[in-house]
mmCIF file of C-alpha atoms and ligand atoms in Angstrom:
data_model
loop_
_atom_site.group_PDB
_atom_site.id
_atom_site.type_symbol
_atom_site.label_atom_id
_atom_site.label_comp_id
_atom_site.label_asym_id
_atom_site.label_seq_id
_atom_site.Cartn_x
_atom_site.Cartn_y
_atom_site.Cartn_z
ATOM 1 C CA MET A 1 0.000 0.000 0.000
ATOM 2 C CA ILE A 2 1.313 3.406 -0.945
ATOM 3 C CA PRO A 3 0.676 5.894 1.884
ATOM 4 C CA ALA A 4 -1.634 8.810 1.066
ATOM 5 C CA ASP A 5 1.093 11.368 1.669
ATOM 6 C CA LEU A 6 3.353 9.839 -0.977
ATOM 7 C CA VAL A 7 3.074 10.223 -4.742
ATOM 8 C CA PHE A 8 4.529 7.124 -6.339
ATOM 9 C CA ARG A 9 4.712 6.141 -10.008
ATOM 10 C CA GLN A 10 6.597 3.296 -11.649
ATOM 11 C CA LEU A 11 7.323 4.033 -15.318
ATOM 12 C CA PHE A 12 8.701 1.648 -17.929
ATOM 13 C CA ASP A 13 10.913 2.011 -20.993
ATOM 14 C CA ALA A 14 10.217 -0.953 -23.236
ATOM 15 C CA ALA A 15 13.338 -0.504 -25.398
ATOM 16 C CA SER A 16 15.723 -1.026 -22.464
ATOM 17 C CA SER A 17 13.292 -2.684 -20.001
ATOM 18 C CA THR A 18 14.153 0.074 -17.521
ATOM 19 C CA TYR A 19 11.970 1.172 -14.625
ATOM 20 C CA THR A 20 11.917 4.826 -13.699
ATOM 21 C CA TYR A 21 10.465 5.807 -10.330
ATOM 22 C CA LEU A 22 8.818 9.064 -9.414
ATOM 23 C CA LEU A 23 8.490 9.770 -5.684
ATOM 24 C CA GLY A 24 6.839 12.881 -4.319
ATOM 25 C CA ASP A 25 5.648 14.374 -1.067
ATOM 26 C CA ALA A 26 1.903 14.821 -1.667
ATOM 27 C CA ARG A 27 1.710 17.840 0.640
ATOM 28 C CA THR A 28 4.686 19.966 -0.432
ATOM 29 C CA ARG A 29 4.679 18.596 -4.025
ATOM 30 C CA ARG A 30 8.464 18.185 -3.890
ATOM 31 C CA ALA A 31 9.691 15.112 -5.727
ATOM 32 C CA VAL A 32 12.629 13.040 -6.906
ATOM 33 C CA ILE A 33 12.926 10.836 -9.968
ATOM 34 C CA VAL A 34 15.134 7.746 -10.066
ATOM 35 C CA ASP A 35 16.757 6.265 -13.206
ATOM 36 C CA THR A 36 15.217 8.346 -15.978
ATOM 37 C CA VAL A 37 15.668 7.281 -19.606
ATOM 38 C CA PHE A 38 16.756 9.845 -22.200
ATOM 39 C CA GLU A 39 14.162 8.807 -24.786
ATOM 40 C CA GLN A 40 11.359 8.981 -22.176
ATOM 41 C CA HIS A 41 12.151 12.510 -21.041
ATOM 42 C CA ALA A 42 9.089 14.118 -22.631
ATOM 43 C CA ARG A 43 6.807 11.553 -20.992
ATOM 44 C CA ASP A 44 8.407 11.878 -17.562
ATOM 45 C CA HIS A 45 8.520 15.665 -17.653
ATOM 46 C CA ALA A 46 4.866 15.851 -18.737
ATOM 47 C CA LEU A 47 3.911 13.687 -15.760
ATOM 48 C CA LEU A 48 5.739 16.007 -13.357
ATOM 49 C CA VAL A 49 3.927 18.998 -14.829
ATOM 50 C CA GLU A 50 0.515 17.297 -14.849
ATOM 51 C CA LEU A 51 0.912 16.143 -11.225
ATOM 52 C CA ASN A 52 2.136 19.622 -10.236
ATOM 53 C CA LEU A 53 5.407 18.298 -8.777
ATOM 54 C CA GLU A 54 8.569 20.307 -8.240
ATOM 55 C CA LEU A 55 11.596 18.137 -8.943
ATOM 56 C CA VAL A 56 14.374 18.310 -6.365
ATOM 57 C CA ALA A 57 16.712 15.780 -7.945
ATOM 58 C CA ALA A 58 17.124 13.302 -10.781
ATOM 59 C CA ILE A 59 19.046 10.404 -9.291
ATOM 60 C CA ASP A 60 20.747 7.511 -11.025
ATOM 61 C CA THR A 61 21.259 4.342 -9.008
ATOM 62 C CA HIS A 62 24.419 3.842 -11.085
ATOM 63 C CA CYS A 63 26.184 4.703 -14.317
ATOM 64 C CA HIS A 64 24.095 2.630 -16.717
ATOM 65 C CA ALA A 65 25.493 0.660 -19.642
ATOM 66 C CA ASP A 66 22.198 -0.191 -21.327
ATOM 67 C CA HIS A 67 20.483 3.167 -21.778
ATOM 68 C CA VAL A 68 21.301 6.856 -21.645
ATOM 69 C CA THR A 69 20.073 8.662 -18.548
ATOM 70 C CA GLY A 70 17.571 11.509 -18.845
ATOM 71 C CA ALA A 71 19.124 13.325 -15.851
ATOM 72 C CA TRP A 72 20.686 16.197 -17.820
ATOM 73 C CA LEU A 73 17.470 16.749 -19.778
ATOM 74 C CA MET A 74 15.533 16.842 -16.508
ATOM 75 C CA GLN A 75 17.954 19.383 -15.076
ATOM 76 C CA GLN A 76 17.559 21.569 -18.169
ATOM 77 C CA ALA A 77 13.776 21.338 -17.920
ATOM 78 C CA THR A 78 13.330 21.762 -14.161
ATOM 79 C CA GLY A 79 16.576 23.059 -12.650
ATOM 80 C CA CYS A 80 16.791 19.943 -10.449
ATOM 81 C CA ARG A 81 20.081 18.576 -9.167
ATOM 82 C CA ILE A 82 21.679 15.440 -10.586
ATOM 83 C CA GLY A 83 22.489 12.787 -8.004
ATOM 84 C CA VAL A 84 24.844 9.880 -8.559
ATOM 85 C CA SER A 85 27.533 8.095 -6.552
ATOM 86 C CA ARG A 86 30.657 10.027 -5.652
ATOM 87 C CA ARG A 87 32.686 6.839 -6.146
ATOM 88 C CA TYR A 88 32.972 6.886 -9.928
ATOM 89 C CA GLN A 89 36.430 7.750 -11.207
ATOM 90 C CA PRO A 90 36.562 9.894 -13.204
ATOM 91 C CA PRO A 91 33.535 11.570 -11.599
ATOM 92 C CA ILE A 92 30.316 11.842 -13.612
ATOM 93 C CA GLN A 93 30.264 15.258 -15.316
ATOM 94 C CA GLY A 94 27.318 17.445 -14.404
ATOM 95 C CA ALA A 95 26.402 15.529 -11.240
ATOM 96 C CA ASP A 96 25.997 18.312 -8.680
ATOM 97 C CA LEU A 97 24.637 16.042 -5.954
ATOM 98 C CA PRO A 98 27.435 13.505 -5.364
ATOM 99 C CA LEU A 99 26.098 10.770 -3.106
ATOM 100 C CA ASP A 100 27.760 8.747 -0.362
ATOM 101 C CA HIS A 101 26.641 5.850 1.815
ATOM 102 C CA GLY A 102 24.467 7.231 4.619
ATOM 103 C CA ASP A 103 23.354 10.385 2.790
ATOM 104 C CA ARG A 104 19.737 11.442 2.856
ATOM 105 C CA ILE A 105 17.962 12.836 -0.194
ATOM 106 C CA ALA A 106 15.087 14.933 1.143
ATOM 107 C CA PHE A 107 11.959 15.847 -0.834
ATOM 108 C CA GLY A 108 9.467 17.805 1.248
ATOM 109 C CA GLY A 109 8.812 15.892 4.458
ATOM 110 C CA ARG A 110 10.108 12.585 3.094
ATOM 111 C CA HIS A 111 13.574 11.313 2.272
ATOM 112 C CA LEU A 112 15.511 8.499 0.677
ATOM 113 C CA GLU A 113 18.422 6.928 2.520
ATOM 114 C CA VAL A 114 21.468 6.192 0.355
ATOM 115 C CA ARG A 115 23.163 2.817 0.731
ATOM 116 C CA ALA A 116 26.307 1.952 -1.214
ATOM 117 C CA THR A 117 25.730 -1.423 -2.870
ATOM 118 C CA PRO A 118 28.738 -1.876 -5.189
ATOM 119 C CA GLY A 119 29.370 -5.028 -7.200
ATOM 120 C CA HIS A 120 27.485 -4.506 -10.474
ATOM 121 C CA THR A 121 29.483 -1.276 -10.779
ATOM 122 C CA ASP A 122 31.639 0.292 -8.072
ATOM 123 C CA GLY A 123 29.233 3.222 -7.708
ATOM 124 C CA CYS A 124 25.930 1.358 -7.404
ATOM 125 C CA LEU A 125 23.500 2.746 -4.850
ATOM 126 C CA THR A 126 20.334 1.388 -3.280
ATOM 127 C CA LEU A 127 17.848 4.059 -2.245
ATOM 128 C CA VAL A 128 15.710 3.169 0.763
ATOM 129 C CA MET A 129 12.471 4.976 1.637
ATOM 130 C CA ASP A 130 12.579 6.754 5.013
ATOM 131 C CA ASP A 131 10.130 4.257 6.590
ATOM 132 C CA ARG A 132 11.932 1.291 4.972
ATOM 133 C CA SER A 133 8.795 0.319 3.101
ATOM 134 C CA MET A 134 10.497 0.409 -0.317
ATOM 135 C CA ALA A 135 14.017 -0.043 -1.675
ATOM 136 C CA PHE A 136 15.124 1.023 -5.142
ATOM 137 C CA THR A 137 17.877 -1.464 -5.747
ATOM 138 C CA GLY A 138 19.095 -0.398 -9.197
ATOM 139 C CA ASP A 139 20.991 -3.275 -10.811
ATOM 140 C CA ALA A 140 22.302 -4.695 -7.525
ATOM 141 C CA LEU A 141 19.291 -6.850 -6.672
ATOM 142 C CA LEU A 142 16.822 -7.654 -9.451
ATOM 143 C CA ILE A 143 13.631 -9.690 -9.144
ATOM 144 C CA ARG A 144 14.892 -13.297 -9.023
ATOM 145 C CA GLY A 145 18.226 -12.066 -10.323
ATOM 146 C CA THR A 146 21.134 -9.713 -9.720
ATOM 147 C CA GLY A 147 23.128 -7.298 -11.818
ATOM 148 C CA ARG A 148 26.066 -8.725 -13.757
ATOM 149 C CA CYS A 149 29.588 -8.141 -12.466
ATOM 150 C CA ASP A 150 31.733 -8.553 -15.565
ATOM 151 C CA PHE A 151 32.397 -4.939 -16.576
ATOM 152 C CA GLN A 152 32.559 -1.390 -15.132
ATOM 153 C CA ARG A 153 34.788 -2.596 -12.262
ATOM 154 C CA GLY A 154 32.144 -5.068 -11.145
ATOM 155 C CA SER A 155 32.873 -7.657 -8.460
ATOM 156 C CA ALA A 156 30.723 -10.619 -7.503
ATOM 157 C CA HIS A 157 32.343 -10.695 -4.059
ATOM 158 C CA ALA A 158 31.377 -7.065 -3.493
ATOM 159 C CA LEU A 159 27.862 -7.627 -4.835
ATOM 160 C CA TYR A 160 27.296 -10.584 -2.504
ATOM 161 C CA ARG A 161 28.234 -8.465 0.487
ATOM 162 C CA SER A 162 26.192 -5.486 -0.727
ATOM 163 C CA ILE A 163 23.008 -7.485 -1.178
ATOM 164 C CA THR A 164 23.270 -9.599 1.955
ATOM 165 C CA ARG A 165 24.360 -6.746 4.252
ATOM 166 C CA GLU A 166 22.577 -3.700 2.850
ATOM 167 C CA ILE A 167 19.423 -5.098 1.242
ATOM 168 C CA PHE A 168 18.613 -8.415 2.921
ATOM 169 C CA SER A 169 18.984 -6.640 6.293
ATOM 170 C CA LEU A 170 15.919 -4.501 5.484
ATOM 171 C CA PRO A 171 12.506 -5.523 6.887
ATOM 172 C CA ASP A 172 10.936 -8.615 5.295
ATOM 173 C CA ALA A 173 8.023 -6.620 3.939
ATOM 174 C CA CYS A 174 10.194 -3.922 2.363
ATOM 175 C CA LEU A 175 9.278 -3.823 -1.329
ATOM 176 C CA VAL A 176 12.097 -4.270 -3.841
ATOM 177 C CA PHE A 177 11.872 -2.102 -6.949
ATOM 178 C CA PRO A 178 14.721 -2.848 -9.377
ATOM 179 C CA ALA A 179 16.007 -0.754 -12.294
ATOM 180 C CA HIS A 180 15.050 -3.429 -14.825
ATOM 181 C CA ASP A 181 12.941 -6.435 -15.437
ATOM 182 C CA TYR A 182 12.884 -8.405 -18.653
ATOM 183 C CA SER A 183 9.930 -10.649 -17.810
ATOM 184 C CA GLY A 184 7.130 -8.262 -16.844
ATOM 185 C CA ARG A 185 7.684 -8.483 -13.082
ATOM 186 C CA THR A 186 7.277 -5.116 -11.386
ATOM 187 C CA VAL A 187 7.977 -5.563 -7.682
ATOM 188 C CA SER A 188 9.224 -8.068 -5.119
ATOM 189 C CA SER A 189 10.032 -7.952 -1.417
ATOM 190 C CA VAL A 190 13.108 -8.482 0.717
ATOM 191 C CA ALA A 191 11.704 -11.698 2.229
ATOM 192 C CA GLU A 192 10.733 -13.021 -1.183
ATOM 193 C CA GLU A 193 14.177 -12.444 -2.704
ATOM 194 C CA ARG A 194 15.990 -13.683 0.407
ATOM 195 C CA THR A 195 14.103 -16.954 0.009
ATOM 196 C CA HIS A 196 13.602 -17.398 -3.723
ATOM 197 C CA ASN A 197 16.345 -15.507 -5.543
ATOM 198 C CA PRO A 198 18.061 -18.255 -7.578
ATOM 199 C CA ARG A 199 21.490 -16.608 -7.378
ATOM 200 C CA ILE A 200 21.730 -15.311 -3.847
ATOM 201 C CA GLY A 201 18.611 -16.498 -2.005
ATOM 202 C CA GLY A 202 18.065 -19.554 0.197
ATOM 203 C CA ALA A 203 21.247 -21.036 1.577
ATOM 204 C CA ALA A 204 23.621 -19.626 -1.086
ATOM 205 C CA ASP A 205 26.907 -18.417 0.371
ATOM 206 C CA GLU A 206 29.501 -16.073 -1.122
ATOM 207 C CA ARG A 207 31.359 -18.861 -2.912
ATOM 208 C CA ASP A 208 28.134 -20.211 -4.461
ATOM 209 C CA PHE A 209 27.224 -16.756 -5.676
ATOM 210 C CA VAL A 210 30.664 -15.891 -7.081
ATOM 211 C CA GLU A 211 30.830 -19.213 -8.925
ATOM 212 C CA PHE A 212 27.347 -18.671 -10.359
ATOM 213 C CA MET A 213 28.219 -15.157 -11.543
ATOM 214 C CA ALA A 214 31.515 -16.291 -13.095
ATOM 215 C CA ASN A 215 29.632 -18.646 -15.391
ATOM 216 C CA LEU A 216 26.850 -16.436 -16.747
ATOM 217 C CA ASN A 217 28.491 -15.945 -20.179
ATOM 218 C CA LEU A 218 26.378 -12.902 -20.984
ATOM 219 C CA PRO A 219 26.671 -11.001 -24.267
ATOM 220 C CA ARG A 220 28.054 -7.469 -24.185
ATOM 221 C CA PRO A 221 25.241 -4.920 -23.638
ATOM 222 C CA LYS A 222 24.052 -3.597 -27.005
ATOM 223 C CA GLN A 223 24.040 0.049 -26.000
ATOM 224 C CA ILE A 224 27.261 0.123 -23.977
ATOM 225 C CA ASP A 225 29.392 2.066 -26.487
ATOM 226 C CA VAL A 226 26.764 4.791 -26.747
ATOM 227 C CA ALA A 227 25.447 4.702 -23.195
ATOM 228 C CA LEU A 228 28.653 4.800 -21.148
ATOM 229 C CA PRO A 229 30.229 7.920 -22.694
ATOM 230 C CA ALA A 230 26.858 9.725 -22.621
ATOM 231 C CA ASN A 231 26.212 8.695 -19.018
ATOM 232 C CA MET A 232 29.658 9.962 -18.011
ATOM 233 C CA ARG A 233 28.158 13.365 -19.009
ATOM 234 C CA SER A 234 24.875 12.733 -17.099
ATOM 235 C CA GLY A 235 23.184 12.154 -20.463
ATOM 236 C CA GLN A 236 24.078 15.507 -22.004
ATOM 237 C CA PRO A 237 24.087 15.068 -25.811
ATOM 238 C CA ALA A 238 27.524 15.395 -27.454
ATOM 239 C CA ASP A 239 26.401 18.620 -29.188
ATOM 240 C CA GLY A 240 25.268 20.036 -25.816
ATOM 241 C CA LYS A 241 21.824 20.874 -27.191
ATOM 242 C CA MET A 242 18.398 20.131 -25.761
ATOM 243 C CA PRO A 243 16.389 18.076 -28.281
ATOM 244 C CA ARG A 244 12.942 19.532 -28.994
ATOM 245 C CA PRO A 245 9.771 17.656 -29.966
ATOM 246 C CA ALA A 246 9.256 19.939 -32.999
ATOM 247 C CA ASP A 247 11.389 22.324 -35.050
ATOM 248 C CA TRP A 248 8.539 24.693 -35.967
ATOM 249 C CA GLY A 249 7.049 25.835 -32.666
ATOM 250 C CA PRO A 250 6.842 25.323 -28.891
ATOM 251 C CA VAL A 251 5.210 21.914 -29.149
ATOM 252 C CA ARG A 252 4.911 19.865 -25.967
ATOM 253 C CA GLN A 253 4.333 16.183 -25.516
ATOM 254 C CA THR A 254 1.680 15.337 -22.939
ATOM 255 C CA TYR A 255 1.859 12.322 -20.628
ATOM 256 C CA ALA A 256 -0.836 10.813 -22.881
ATOM 257 C CA GLY A 257 1.737 10.991 -25.678
ATOM 258 C CA LEU A 258 0.007 13.713 -27.710
ATOM 259 C CA LEU A 259 1.781 16.698 -29.224
ATOM 260 C CA GLU A 260 0.171 19.908 -28.043
ATOM 261 C CA ILE A 261 0.596 23.630 -28.682
ATOM 262 C CA ASP A 262 -0.716 26.692 -26.864
ATOM 263 C CA PRO A 263 -3.477 28.779 -28.461
ATOM 264 C CA GLU A 264 -1.698 32.090 -27.815
ATOM 265 C CA TRP A 265 1.279 30.984 -29.920
ATOM 266 C CA VAL A 266 -0.984 29.736 -32.717
ATOM 267 C CA ALA A 267 -2.944 33.031 -32.760
ATOM 268 C CA GLU A 268 0.295 34.978 -33.203
ATOM 269 C CA HIS A 269 1.630 32.669 -35.916
ATOM 270 C CA LEU A 270 -1.522 31.878 -37.916
ATOM 271 C CA PRO A 271 0.037 32.587 -41.352
ATOM 272 C CA GLN A 272 2.792 30.045 -40.615
ATOM 273 C CA VAL A 273 0.501 27.111 -39.792
ATOM 274 C CA HIS A 274 -2.352 25.244 -41.413
ATOM 275 C CA VAL A 275 -5.353 25.016 -39.090
ATOM 276 C CA LEU A 276 -7.409 21.851 -39.460
ATOM 277 C CA ASP A 277 -10.833 21.890 -37.784
ATOM 278 C CA VAL A 278 -12.181 18.380 -37.196
ATOM 279 C CA ARG A 279 -15.546 19.210 -35.639
ATOM 280 C CA GLN A 280 -18.885 18.058 -37.054
ATOM 281 C CA PRO A 281 -20.399 20.373 -39.711
ATOM 282 C CA GLU A 282 -23.199 21.578 -37.412
ATOM 283 C CA GLU A 283 -20.672 22.677 -34.757
ATOM 284 C CA MET A 284 -19.070 25.039 -37.239
ATOM 285 C CA HIS A 285 -22.085 27.323 -37.018
ATOM 286 C CA GLU A 286 -22.320 27.406 -33.231
ATOM 287 C CA SER A 287 -21.358 30.305 -31.005
ATOM 288 C CA LEU A 288 -17.652 29.440 -30.616
ATOM 289 C CA GLY A 289 -17.098 30.329 -34.273
ATOM 290 C CA ARG A 290 -14.043 29.159 -36.153
ATOM 291 C CA ILE A 291 -10.468 30.172 -36.829
ATOM 292 C CA ALA A 292 -9.937 32.186 -40.029
ATOM 293 C CA ASN A 293 -8.839 30.086 -43.013
ATOM 294 C CA ALA A 294 -9.261 26.829 -41.121
ATOM 295 C CA GLN A 295 -9.773 23.786 -43.294
ATOM 296 C CA HIS A 296 -12.748 21.744 -42.171
ATOM 297 C CA VAL A 297 -12.576 17.948 -42.279
ATOM 298 C CA PRO A 298 -14.721 16.133 -39.673
ATOM 299 C CA LEU A 299 -12.716 13.630 -37.618
ATOM 300 C CA HIS A 300 -14.587 10.590 -38.933
ATOM 301 C CA GLU A 301 -13.641 11.537 -42.516
ATOM 302 C CA LEU A 302 -10.035 12.461 -41.832
ATOM 303 C CA LYS A 303 -8.405 9.120 -42.562
ATOM 304 C CA ALA A 304 -10.101 8.867 -45.959
ATOM 305 C CA ARG A 305 -9.323 12.486 -46.861
ATOM 306 C CA LEU A 306 -5.663 12.725 -45.767
ATOM 307 C CA ALA A 307 -4.613 13.556 -49.333
ATOM 308 C CA GLU A 308 -6.564 16.829 -49.065
ATOM 309 C CA ILE A 309 -4.423 18.070 -46.167
ATOM 310 C CA PRO A 310 -1.590 20.294 -47.393
ATOM 311 C CA SER A 311 1.836 19.307 -46.100
ATOM 312 C CA ASP A 312 3.730 22.530 -46.796
ATOM 313 C CA LYS A 313 3.022 23.986 -43.331
ATOM 314 C CA PRO A 314 2.817 22.481 -39.848
ATOM 315 C CA ILE A 315 -0.753 21.431 -39.089
ATOM 316 C CA VAL A 316 -2.614 22.573 -35.963
ATOM 317 C CA ALA A 317 -5.664 20.412 -35.330
ATOM 318 C CA VAL A 318 -8.616 21.952 -33.526
ATOM 319 C CA CYS A 319 -11.993 20.791 -32.226
ATOM 320 C CA HIS A 320 -14.406 21.823 -29.471
ATOM 321 C CA ALA A 321 -12.315 21.027 -26.387
ATOM 322 C CA GLY A 322 -9.105 19.503 -27.733
ATOM 323 C CA MET A 323 -9.890 15.799 -27.386
ATOM 324 C CA ARG A 324 -10.968 14.823 -30.913
ATOM 325 C CA SER A 325 -8.236 17.011 -32.403
ATOM 326 C CA GLY A 326 -5.741 15.060 -30.292
ATOM 327 C CA GLN A 327 -6.982 11.938 -32.028
ATOM 328 C CA ALA A 328 -6.684 13.807 -35.335
ATOM 329 C CA THR A 329 -2.960 14.382 -34.707
ATOM 330 C CA VAL A 330 -2.519 10.634 -34.243
ATOM 331 C CA ILE A 331 -4.231 10.044 -37.611
ATOM 332 C CA LEU A 332 -2.112 12.760 -39.250
ATOM 333 C CA ARG A 333 1.126 11.320 -37.890
ATOM 334 C CA GLY A 334 0.036 7.832 -38.928
ATOM 335 C CA GLY A 335 -0.506 9.204 -42.427
ATOM 336 C CA GLY A 336 3.005 10.629 -42.592
ATOM 337 C CA LEU A 337 2.098 14.209 -41.637
ATOM 338 C CA ALA A 338 4.482 14.343 -38.695
ATOM 339 C CA ARG A 339 4.638 18.138 -38.365
ATOM 340 C CA CYS A 340 1.407 18.570 -36.484
ATOM 341 C CA ALA A 341 0.113 19.420 -33.036
ATOM 342 C CA ASN A 342 -3.133 19.595 -31.147
ATOM 343 C CA LEU A 343 -4.503 23.028 -30.230
ATOM 344 C CA ARG A 344 -4.607 22.907 -26.423
ATOM 345 C CA GLY A 345 -8.112 23.427 -25.046
ATOM 346 C CA GLY A 346 -9.747 23.578 -28.500
ATOM 347 C CA MET A 347 -12.151 26.346 -29.552
ATOM 348 C CA LEU A 348 -13.440 26.557 -25.969
ATOM 349 C CA LEU A 349 -10.130 27.834 -24.619
ATOM 350 C CA TRP A 350 -9.506 29.854 -27.797
ATOM 351 C CA SER A 351 -12.708 31.795 -27.222
ATOM 352 C CA GLN A 352 -12.155 32.083 -23.425
ATOM 353 C CA LEU A 353 -8.835 33.736 -24.222
ATOM 354 C CA GLY A 354 -10.623 36.173 -26.530
ATOM 355 C CA LEU A 355 -8.584 35.119 -29.575
ATOM 356 C CA PRO A 356 -10.013 36.141 -32.969
ATOM 357 C CA THR A 357 -12.706 33.981 -34.533
ATOM 358 C CA ARG A 358 -14.942 34.212 -37.515
ATOM 359 C CA GLN A 359 -18.585 33.219 -37.439
ATOM 360 C CA SER A 360 -19.142 30.717 -40.204
ATOM 361 C CA GLN A 361 -21.427 31.793 -43.043
ATOM 362 C CA VAL A 362 -22.090 30.230 -46.378
ATOM 363 C CA GLY A 363 -20.035 31.969 -49.055
ATOM 364 C CA THR A 364 -17.378 33.565 -46.844
ATOM 365 C CA GLY A 365 -14.765 32.198 -49.165
ATOM 366 C CA GLU A 366 -13.149 30.133 -46.432
ATOM 367 C CA ARG A 367 -11.949 26.689 -47.173
ATOM 368 C CA THR A 368 -14.468 24.157 -46.047
ATOM 369 C CA GLY A 369 -12.645 21.139 -47.419
HETATM 370 FE FE1 FE2 B 401 23.265 -1.388 -14.987
#
């Protein structure tokens, strides 16, 4: 059970099977995010905004070899600090919250306790919730597995001691949330792993574990040559630039995955965009009016009439409240019209903001599709 005063979300990146965790103090709205993935930045940032959370820190449990961290992107977007182990040599560039065993990472009235759990890498950390109800074990302890120890100064001896001393000493009921799972498992517990983990659970001793780990014969991680150098820079791209969802305007990606743009910007840049109104014909004559020069194609006809949509300008889809036009952007993108966005709030917000409209009349010369 997640206590009412805690905001908790477990997010997943399917490409790298990585879990990202968002933890927030429900009262003060201060939050931390653990193990973000570069490619999921827009999703994770949208969730922070939609849940009205102020990010204190983006923390990595370790320097990952299988995906690029989103920590630098998060810092650019929110001004948060970047937390990672102080042990890495050379130190991780851009990490302004170097972490040591015993540190506390506070967010509002809650905190995470930092435990050094080296072995998968020498800087691996496990983050334990203040009430010891949850542990974010990174790649030290996985569900029915452990991190590998064959690169990045890994050591099976060190990992055995880390898990048995720092994780298995937590309360039985403490939930174990790892950085990855490749089989759809989302959570375990200390008691469960102490009993059933096939590498280090039951009666396994250090020698059993080390021997097991020495014979895994795992392939080299696919992303390692890209991920390690990027993660040594906290995920800052080599060109130092912040990638944007669109090159033509301040388009945002929502947590729902839709591309969205603000009505004020569209009103000021109308000649540079193509407005596509997807409401029903009868709505076009109602009191909200319509945007000048908007092309009208009702949503249910859009797929069949994609060829009528000009592709020389970015497309802004609009409807009554911004829901159907969101669906329209999915259809447009599916049809190869990738430069498009949904008008946030639809005609309702447009008219609340007092932006210019035209009442629709027969013979106004406007395009009606
Ligand atoms: Fe890892």
